[in-house]
Structures are given as structure tokens and as C-alpha cells.
XYZ file of N, CA and C in Angstrom:
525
model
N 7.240 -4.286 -22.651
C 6.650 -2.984 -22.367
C 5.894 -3.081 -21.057
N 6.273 -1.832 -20.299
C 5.642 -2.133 -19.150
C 4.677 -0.521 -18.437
N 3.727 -0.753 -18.014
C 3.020 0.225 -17.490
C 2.674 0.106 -16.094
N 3.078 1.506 -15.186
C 2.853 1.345 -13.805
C 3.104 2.555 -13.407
N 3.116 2.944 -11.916
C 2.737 4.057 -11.318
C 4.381 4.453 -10.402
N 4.496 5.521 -10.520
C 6.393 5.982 -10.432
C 5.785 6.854 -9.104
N 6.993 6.388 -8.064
C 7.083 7.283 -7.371
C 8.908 8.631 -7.313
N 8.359 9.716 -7.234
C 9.403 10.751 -7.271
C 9.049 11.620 -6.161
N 10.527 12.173 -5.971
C 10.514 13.665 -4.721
C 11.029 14.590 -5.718
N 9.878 16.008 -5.501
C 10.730 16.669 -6.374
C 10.365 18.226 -5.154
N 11.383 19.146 -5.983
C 11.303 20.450 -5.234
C 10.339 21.294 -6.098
N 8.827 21.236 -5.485
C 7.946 21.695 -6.630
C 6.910 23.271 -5.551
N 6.747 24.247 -7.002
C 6.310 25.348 -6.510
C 5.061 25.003 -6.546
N 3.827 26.230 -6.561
C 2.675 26.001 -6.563
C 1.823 25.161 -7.325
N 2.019 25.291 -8.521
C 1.654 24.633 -9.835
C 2.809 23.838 -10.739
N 2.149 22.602 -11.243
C 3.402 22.536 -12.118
C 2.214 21.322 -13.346
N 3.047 21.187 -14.405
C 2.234 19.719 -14.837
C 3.522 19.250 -14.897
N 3.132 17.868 -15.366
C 4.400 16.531 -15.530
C 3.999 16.125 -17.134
N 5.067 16.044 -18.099
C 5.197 15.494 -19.539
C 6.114 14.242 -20.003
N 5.758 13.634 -20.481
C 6.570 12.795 -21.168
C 7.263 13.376 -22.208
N 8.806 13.527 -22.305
C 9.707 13.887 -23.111
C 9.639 13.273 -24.413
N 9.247 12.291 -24.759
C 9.196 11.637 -26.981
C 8.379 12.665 -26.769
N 7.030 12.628 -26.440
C 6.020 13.066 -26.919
C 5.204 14.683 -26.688
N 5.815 14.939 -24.949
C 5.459 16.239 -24.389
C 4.074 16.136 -23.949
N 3.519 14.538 -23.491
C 2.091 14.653 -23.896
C 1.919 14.720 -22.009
N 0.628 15.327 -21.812
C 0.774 16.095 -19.806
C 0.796 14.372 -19.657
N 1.055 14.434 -18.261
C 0.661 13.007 -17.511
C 0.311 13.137 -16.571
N -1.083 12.296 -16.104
C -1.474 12.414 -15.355
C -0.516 11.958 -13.528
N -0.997 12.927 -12.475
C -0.105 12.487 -11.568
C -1.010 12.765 -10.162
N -0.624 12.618 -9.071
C -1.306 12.827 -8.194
C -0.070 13.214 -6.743
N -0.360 14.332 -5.927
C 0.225 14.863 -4.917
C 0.350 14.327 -3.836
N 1.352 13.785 -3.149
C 1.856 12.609 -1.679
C 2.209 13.513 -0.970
N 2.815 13.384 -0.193
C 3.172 13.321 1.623
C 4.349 14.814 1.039
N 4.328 15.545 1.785
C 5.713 16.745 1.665
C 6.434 16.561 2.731
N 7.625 16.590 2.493
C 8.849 15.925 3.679
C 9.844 16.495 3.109
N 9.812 17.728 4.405
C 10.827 18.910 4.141
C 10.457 19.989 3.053
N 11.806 19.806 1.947
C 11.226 21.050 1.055
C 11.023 19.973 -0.437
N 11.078 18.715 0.069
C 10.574 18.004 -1.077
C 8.807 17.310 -0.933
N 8.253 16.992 -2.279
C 6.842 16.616 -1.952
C 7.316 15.046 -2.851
N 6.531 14.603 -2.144
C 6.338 13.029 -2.938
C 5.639 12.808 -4.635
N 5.611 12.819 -5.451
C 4.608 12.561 -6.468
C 4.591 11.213 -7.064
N 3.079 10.951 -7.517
C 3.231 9.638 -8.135
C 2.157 9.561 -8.850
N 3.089 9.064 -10.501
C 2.608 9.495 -11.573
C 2.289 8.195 -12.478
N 1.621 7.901 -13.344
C 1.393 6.991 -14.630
C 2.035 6.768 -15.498
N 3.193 5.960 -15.482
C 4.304 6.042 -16.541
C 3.993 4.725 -17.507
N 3.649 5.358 -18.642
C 3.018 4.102 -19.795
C 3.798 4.040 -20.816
N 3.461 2.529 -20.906
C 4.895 2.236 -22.626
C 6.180 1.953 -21.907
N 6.598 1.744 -20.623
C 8.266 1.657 -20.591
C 8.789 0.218 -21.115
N 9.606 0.496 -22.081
C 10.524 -0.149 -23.066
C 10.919 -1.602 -22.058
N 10.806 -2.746 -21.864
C 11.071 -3.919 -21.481
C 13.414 -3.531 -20.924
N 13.627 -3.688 -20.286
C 15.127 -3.413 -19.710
C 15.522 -1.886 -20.487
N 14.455 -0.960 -20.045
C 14.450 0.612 -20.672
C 14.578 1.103 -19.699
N 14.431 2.684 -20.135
C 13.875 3.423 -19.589
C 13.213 4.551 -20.314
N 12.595 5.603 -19.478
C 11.965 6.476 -20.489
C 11.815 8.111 -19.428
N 11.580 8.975 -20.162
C 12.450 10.155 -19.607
C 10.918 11.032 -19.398
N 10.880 11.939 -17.788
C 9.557 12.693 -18.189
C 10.734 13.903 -17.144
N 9.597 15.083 -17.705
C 9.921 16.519 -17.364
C 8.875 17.206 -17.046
N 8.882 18.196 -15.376
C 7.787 18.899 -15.230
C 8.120 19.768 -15.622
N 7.203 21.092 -15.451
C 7.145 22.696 -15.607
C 6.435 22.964 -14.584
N 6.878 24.190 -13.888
C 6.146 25.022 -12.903
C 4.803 26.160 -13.715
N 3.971 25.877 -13.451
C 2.393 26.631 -13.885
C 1.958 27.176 -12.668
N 1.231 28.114 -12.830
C -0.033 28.293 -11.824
C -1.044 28.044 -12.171
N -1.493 27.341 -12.795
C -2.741 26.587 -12.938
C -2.907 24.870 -12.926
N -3.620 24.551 -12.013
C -3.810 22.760 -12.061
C -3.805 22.669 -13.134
N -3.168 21.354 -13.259
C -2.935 20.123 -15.003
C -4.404 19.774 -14.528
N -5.066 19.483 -16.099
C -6.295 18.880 -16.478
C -6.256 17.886 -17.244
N -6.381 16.560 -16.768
C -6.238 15.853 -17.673
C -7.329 14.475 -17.266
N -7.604 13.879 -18.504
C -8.604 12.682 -18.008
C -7.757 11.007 -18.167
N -7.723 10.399 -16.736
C -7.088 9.115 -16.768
C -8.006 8.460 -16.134
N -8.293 6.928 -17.057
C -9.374 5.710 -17.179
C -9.202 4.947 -16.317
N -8.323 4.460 -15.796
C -7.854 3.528 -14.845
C -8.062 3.915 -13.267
N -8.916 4.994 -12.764
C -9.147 5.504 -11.714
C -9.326 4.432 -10.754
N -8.511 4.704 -9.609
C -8.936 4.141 -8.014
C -9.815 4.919 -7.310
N -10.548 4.356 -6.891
C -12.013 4.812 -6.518
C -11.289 4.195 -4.905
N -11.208 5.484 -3.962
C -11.039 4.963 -2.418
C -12.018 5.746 -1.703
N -12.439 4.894 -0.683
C -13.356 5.044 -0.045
C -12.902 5.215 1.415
N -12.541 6.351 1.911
C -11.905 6.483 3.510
C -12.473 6.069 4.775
N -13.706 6.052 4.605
C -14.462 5.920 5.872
C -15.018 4.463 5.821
N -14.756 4.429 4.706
C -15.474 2.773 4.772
C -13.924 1.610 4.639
N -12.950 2.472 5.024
C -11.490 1.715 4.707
C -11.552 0.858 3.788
N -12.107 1.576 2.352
C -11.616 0.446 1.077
C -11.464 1.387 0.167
N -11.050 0.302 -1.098
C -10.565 1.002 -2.202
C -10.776 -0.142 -3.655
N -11.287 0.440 -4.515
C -11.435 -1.068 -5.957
C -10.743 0.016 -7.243
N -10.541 -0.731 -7.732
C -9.867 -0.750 -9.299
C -11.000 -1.636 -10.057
N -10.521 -1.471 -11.464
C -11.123 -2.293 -12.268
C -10.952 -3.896 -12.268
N -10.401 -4.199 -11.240
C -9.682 -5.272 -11.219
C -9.961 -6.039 -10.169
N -10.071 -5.490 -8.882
C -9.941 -5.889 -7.298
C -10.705 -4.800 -6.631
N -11.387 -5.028 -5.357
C -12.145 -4.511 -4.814
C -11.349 -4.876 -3.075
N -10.668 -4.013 -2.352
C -10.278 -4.345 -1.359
C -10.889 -3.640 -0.020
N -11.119 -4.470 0.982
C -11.597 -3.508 2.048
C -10.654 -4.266 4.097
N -10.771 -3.268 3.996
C -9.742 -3.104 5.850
C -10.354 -3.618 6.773
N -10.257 -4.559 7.162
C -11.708 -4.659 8.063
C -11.142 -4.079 9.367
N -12.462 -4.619 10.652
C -11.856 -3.754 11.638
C -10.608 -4.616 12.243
N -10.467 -5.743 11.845
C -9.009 -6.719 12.777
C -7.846 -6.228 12.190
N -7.826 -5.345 11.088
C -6.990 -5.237 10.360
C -6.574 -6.264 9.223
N -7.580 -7.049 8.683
C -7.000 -7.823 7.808
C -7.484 -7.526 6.747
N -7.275 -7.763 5.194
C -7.633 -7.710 4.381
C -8.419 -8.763 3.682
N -10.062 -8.274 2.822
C -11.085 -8.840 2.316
C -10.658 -8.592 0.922
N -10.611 -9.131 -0.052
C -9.939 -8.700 -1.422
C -11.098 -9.380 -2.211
N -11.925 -9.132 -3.350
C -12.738 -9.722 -4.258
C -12.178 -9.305 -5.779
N -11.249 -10.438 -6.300
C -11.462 -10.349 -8.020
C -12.733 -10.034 -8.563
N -12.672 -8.806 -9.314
C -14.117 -8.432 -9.865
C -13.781 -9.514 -11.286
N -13.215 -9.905 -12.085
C -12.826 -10.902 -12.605
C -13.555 -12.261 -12.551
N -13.050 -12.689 -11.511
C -13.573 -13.871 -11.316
C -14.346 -14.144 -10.715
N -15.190 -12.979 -9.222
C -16.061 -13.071 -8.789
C -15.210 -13.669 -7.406
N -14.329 -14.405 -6.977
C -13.871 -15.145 -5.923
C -13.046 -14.083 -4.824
N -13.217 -14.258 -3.429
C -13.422 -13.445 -2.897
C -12.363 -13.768 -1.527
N -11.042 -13.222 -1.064
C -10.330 -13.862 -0.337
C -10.225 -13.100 1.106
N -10.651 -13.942 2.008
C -10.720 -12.789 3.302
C -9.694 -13.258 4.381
N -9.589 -12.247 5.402
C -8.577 -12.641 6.282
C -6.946 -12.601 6.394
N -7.136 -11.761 4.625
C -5.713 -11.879 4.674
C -4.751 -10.686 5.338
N -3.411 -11.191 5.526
C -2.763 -10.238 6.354
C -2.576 -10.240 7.922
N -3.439 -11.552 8.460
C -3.186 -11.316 9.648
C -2.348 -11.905 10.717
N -1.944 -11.618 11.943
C -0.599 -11.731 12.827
C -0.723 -13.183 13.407
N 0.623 -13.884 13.983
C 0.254 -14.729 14.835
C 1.409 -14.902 15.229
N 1.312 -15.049 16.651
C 3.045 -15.660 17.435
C 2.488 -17.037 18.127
N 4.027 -17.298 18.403
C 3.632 -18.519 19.548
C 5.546 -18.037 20.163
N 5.063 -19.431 20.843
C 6.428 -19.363 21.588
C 7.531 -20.177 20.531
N 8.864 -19.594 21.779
C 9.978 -20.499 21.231
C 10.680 -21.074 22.153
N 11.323 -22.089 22.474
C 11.631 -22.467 23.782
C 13.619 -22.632 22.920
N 14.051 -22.511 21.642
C 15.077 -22.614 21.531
C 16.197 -21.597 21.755
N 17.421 -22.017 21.336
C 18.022 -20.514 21.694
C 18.365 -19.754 20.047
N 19.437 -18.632 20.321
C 19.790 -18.120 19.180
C 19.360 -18.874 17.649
N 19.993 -19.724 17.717
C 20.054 -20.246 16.349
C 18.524 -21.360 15.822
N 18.581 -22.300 16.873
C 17.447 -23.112 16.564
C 15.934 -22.735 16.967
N 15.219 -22.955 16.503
C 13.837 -23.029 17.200
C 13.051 -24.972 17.853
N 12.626 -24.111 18.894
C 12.161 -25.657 19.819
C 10.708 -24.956 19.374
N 10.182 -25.928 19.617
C 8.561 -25.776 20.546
C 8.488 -25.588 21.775
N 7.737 -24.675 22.459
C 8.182 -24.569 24.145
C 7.048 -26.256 24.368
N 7.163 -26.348 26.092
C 6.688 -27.664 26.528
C 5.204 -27.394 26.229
N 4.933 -25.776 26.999
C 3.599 -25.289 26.882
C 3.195 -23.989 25.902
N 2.315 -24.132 25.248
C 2.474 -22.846 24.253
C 0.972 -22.383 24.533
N 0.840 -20.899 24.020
C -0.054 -20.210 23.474
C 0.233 -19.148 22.616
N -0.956 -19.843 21.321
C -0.823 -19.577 19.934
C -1.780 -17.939 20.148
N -1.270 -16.438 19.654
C -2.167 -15.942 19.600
C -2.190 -15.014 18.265
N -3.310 -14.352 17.989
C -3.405 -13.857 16.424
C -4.563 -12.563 16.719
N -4.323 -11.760 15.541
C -4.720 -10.790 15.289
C -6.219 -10.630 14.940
N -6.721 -11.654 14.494
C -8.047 -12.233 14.475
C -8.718 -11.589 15.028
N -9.068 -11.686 16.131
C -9.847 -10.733 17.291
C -9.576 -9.352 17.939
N -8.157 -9.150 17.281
C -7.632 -7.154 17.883
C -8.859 -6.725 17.278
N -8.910 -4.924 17.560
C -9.074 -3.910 17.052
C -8.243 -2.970 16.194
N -8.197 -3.118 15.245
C -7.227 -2.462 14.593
C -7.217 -1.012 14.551
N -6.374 -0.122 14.425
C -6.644 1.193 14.638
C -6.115 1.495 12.788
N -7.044 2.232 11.971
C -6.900 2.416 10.610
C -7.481 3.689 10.110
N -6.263 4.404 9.232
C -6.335 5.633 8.967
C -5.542 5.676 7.651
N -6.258 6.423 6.976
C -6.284 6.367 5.056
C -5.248 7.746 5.223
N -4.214 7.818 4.919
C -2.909 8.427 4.789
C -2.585 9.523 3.508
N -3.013 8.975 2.526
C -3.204 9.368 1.173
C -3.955 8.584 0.328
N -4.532 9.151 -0.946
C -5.204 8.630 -1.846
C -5.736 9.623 -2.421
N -5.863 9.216 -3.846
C -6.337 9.741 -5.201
C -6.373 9.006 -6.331
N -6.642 9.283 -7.448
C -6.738 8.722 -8.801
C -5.717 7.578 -8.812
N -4.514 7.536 -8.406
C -3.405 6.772 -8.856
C -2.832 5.236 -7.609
N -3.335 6.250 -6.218
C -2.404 5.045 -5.138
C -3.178 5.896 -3.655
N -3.264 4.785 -3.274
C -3.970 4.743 -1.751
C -3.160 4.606 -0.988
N -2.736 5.207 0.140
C -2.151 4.354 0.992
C -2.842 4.805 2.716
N -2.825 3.490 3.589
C -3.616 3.317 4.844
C -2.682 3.060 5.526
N -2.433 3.279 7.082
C -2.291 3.014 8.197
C -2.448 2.078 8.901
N -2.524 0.628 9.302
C -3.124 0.081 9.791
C -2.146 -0.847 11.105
N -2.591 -0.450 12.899
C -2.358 -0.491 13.816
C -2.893 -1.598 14.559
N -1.774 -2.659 14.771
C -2.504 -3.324 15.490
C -1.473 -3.972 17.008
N -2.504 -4.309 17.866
C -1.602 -4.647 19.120
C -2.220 -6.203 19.184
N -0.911 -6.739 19.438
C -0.911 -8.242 19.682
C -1.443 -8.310 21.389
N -2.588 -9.100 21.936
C -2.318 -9.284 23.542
C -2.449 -11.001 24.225
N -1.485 -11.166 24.516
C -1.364 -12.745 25.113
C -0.579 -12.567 26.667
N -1.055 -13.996 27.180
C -0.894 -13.902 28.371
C 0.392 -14.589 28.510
N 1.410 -13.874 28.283
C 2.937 -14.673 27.927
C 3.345 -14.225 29.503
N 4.455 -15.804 29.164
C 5.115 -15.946 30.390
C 6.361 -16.304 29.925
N 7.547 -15.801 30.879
C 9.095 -15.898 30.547
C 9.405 -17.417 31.118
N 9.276 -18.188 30.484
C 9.743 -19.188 31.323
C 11.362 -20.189 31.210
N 11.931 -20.448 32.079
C 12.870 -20.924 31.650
C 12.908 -22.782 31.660
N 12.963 -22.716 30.525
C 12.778 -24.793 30.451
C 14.047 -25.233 30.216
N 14.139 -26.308 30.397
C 15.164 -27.110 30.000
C 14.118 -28.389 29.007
N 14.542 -28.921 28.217
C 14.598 -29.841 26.921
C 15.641 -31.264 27.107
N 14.957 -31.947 27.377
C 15.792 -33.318 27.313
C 15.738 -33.953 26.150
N 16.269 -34.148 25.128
C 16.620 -34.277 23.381
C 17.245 -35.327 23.766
């Protein structure tokens, strides 16, 4: 049995709620991105049967669905984070991610971030060039913008520009 959060496009009017078909019982859902004459939705689908599936149906209303769901994501836009009951995540400004298990208390930072170097091989292999510089995202500015979010799923933006002082060089390799 498995529980998690469904994403669908549907062609939806002003109002509608979303039901689970056994039961007819509302489900809670939350409103995404509209692209074209379809809108994104993404909803709480609980109980799915282990190699199942399980069947839901909206209706068009004019009145918002009311419904109360426990598992709320609490996002925070301006402060680029977001926690669950579970994890507490925040954006920093390099663009990397600070993540704290509320669980365990242990707290993992830095993650997510870029790094190149050179390659001095061709198509297929990779060399080490003679001379390298290693550079990383560490020190950008990230440019970060909260996209969507509500009760169910967050989603952020996050922009970053790599800058190194690269040079084309052509080597030869004596192997």
C-alpha cells in the first residue's frame, strides 16, 4: 500500500472538487501551473493497492472543496524554505540546499551544488588537462523564485551561473 501526491492535467471550469471512486470521499488537492486550456493538479492519493491502481473522479461546482488535510507543507517564499513533518528544507543564497531531519535532529548542508573542471580527452575518454581549474557553485549568487506551493508540493526556481576563467587550450598528452 502506498500513499503519495499525483500529478494530473485536466480541462477544469471554475469550481470543481476531486473524489475517490470506492468511497466518493472529497480529496484533498491543490491548483498548479495552467498550460493552455489544461491546468496542472496535484492531489493526495491514499491506500494505493501495492502493483494497483485506484480510480478518482472530479465534478465541476462553483463553490471551493473544503476539506481538512494533516500532513500540511508549510512553505515559506521569502525566506526560500519549506518543512513537513519530517524535513525542514531551506535555499540558501548559492543555491544549495540546507535540509534538517526533524527526526533525528541531524542537519545536511550544501547540498546540490555545481562543479566543473576540465577535460583534456577526446570524445570518448576523459584525461585530466596538464593544467586545471576546479570551479563550483559555492560562491555564485543564485537567482531563486518559489513557482508554486500549497498544502501538498512546492516547487522553486533556482538559477545559477557558473564563472571561471577557462581557457581553450589545445594539448597534446604523451601516454
Amino acid at each position: 500500500v502506498k500513499s503519495q501526491v499525483v500529478k494530473i492535467a485536466l480541462k477544469i471550469g471554475k469550481g470543481f472538487s476531486l473524489y475517490e471512486a470506492d468511497s466518493d470521499k472529497e480529496v484533498p488537492f491543490q491548483i498548479g501551473e495552467k498550460k493552455g486550456d489544461l491546468t496542472q493538479i496535484y492531489f493526495w492519493a491514499d491506500s494505493i493497492p501495492g502493483l494497483g491502481y485506484k480510480t478518482f473522479y472530479y465534478l465541476n461546482k462553483n463553490k471551493k472543496a473544503n476539506f481538512s488535510y494533516n500532513k500540511k507543507l508549510k512553505v515559506y517564499p521569502e525566506e526560500n524554505r519549506m518543512e513537513n513533518e519530517f524535513l525542514d528544507v531551506k535555499i540558501e543564497d548559492n543555491g544549495t540546499l540546507t535540509i534538517i531531519d526533524k527526526k533525528t535532529g541531524r542537519k545536511f548542508e550544501n547540498i546540490g551544488y555545481f562543479q566543473d573542471g576540465g577535460d583534456a580527452g577526446d570524445t570518448y575518454n576523459y584525461s585530466y588537462p596538464a593544467e586545471d581549474e576546479i570551479i563550483t557553485s559555492l560562491n555564485s549568487k543564485a537567482r531563486i523564485k518559489a513557482l508554486e506551493y500549497g498544502d501538498l508540493i512546492a516547487k522553486f526556481k533556482i538559477e545559477i551561473s557558473l564563472k571561471g576563467n577557462r581557457k581553450c587550450l589545445s594539448q597534446k598528452r604523451n601516454l
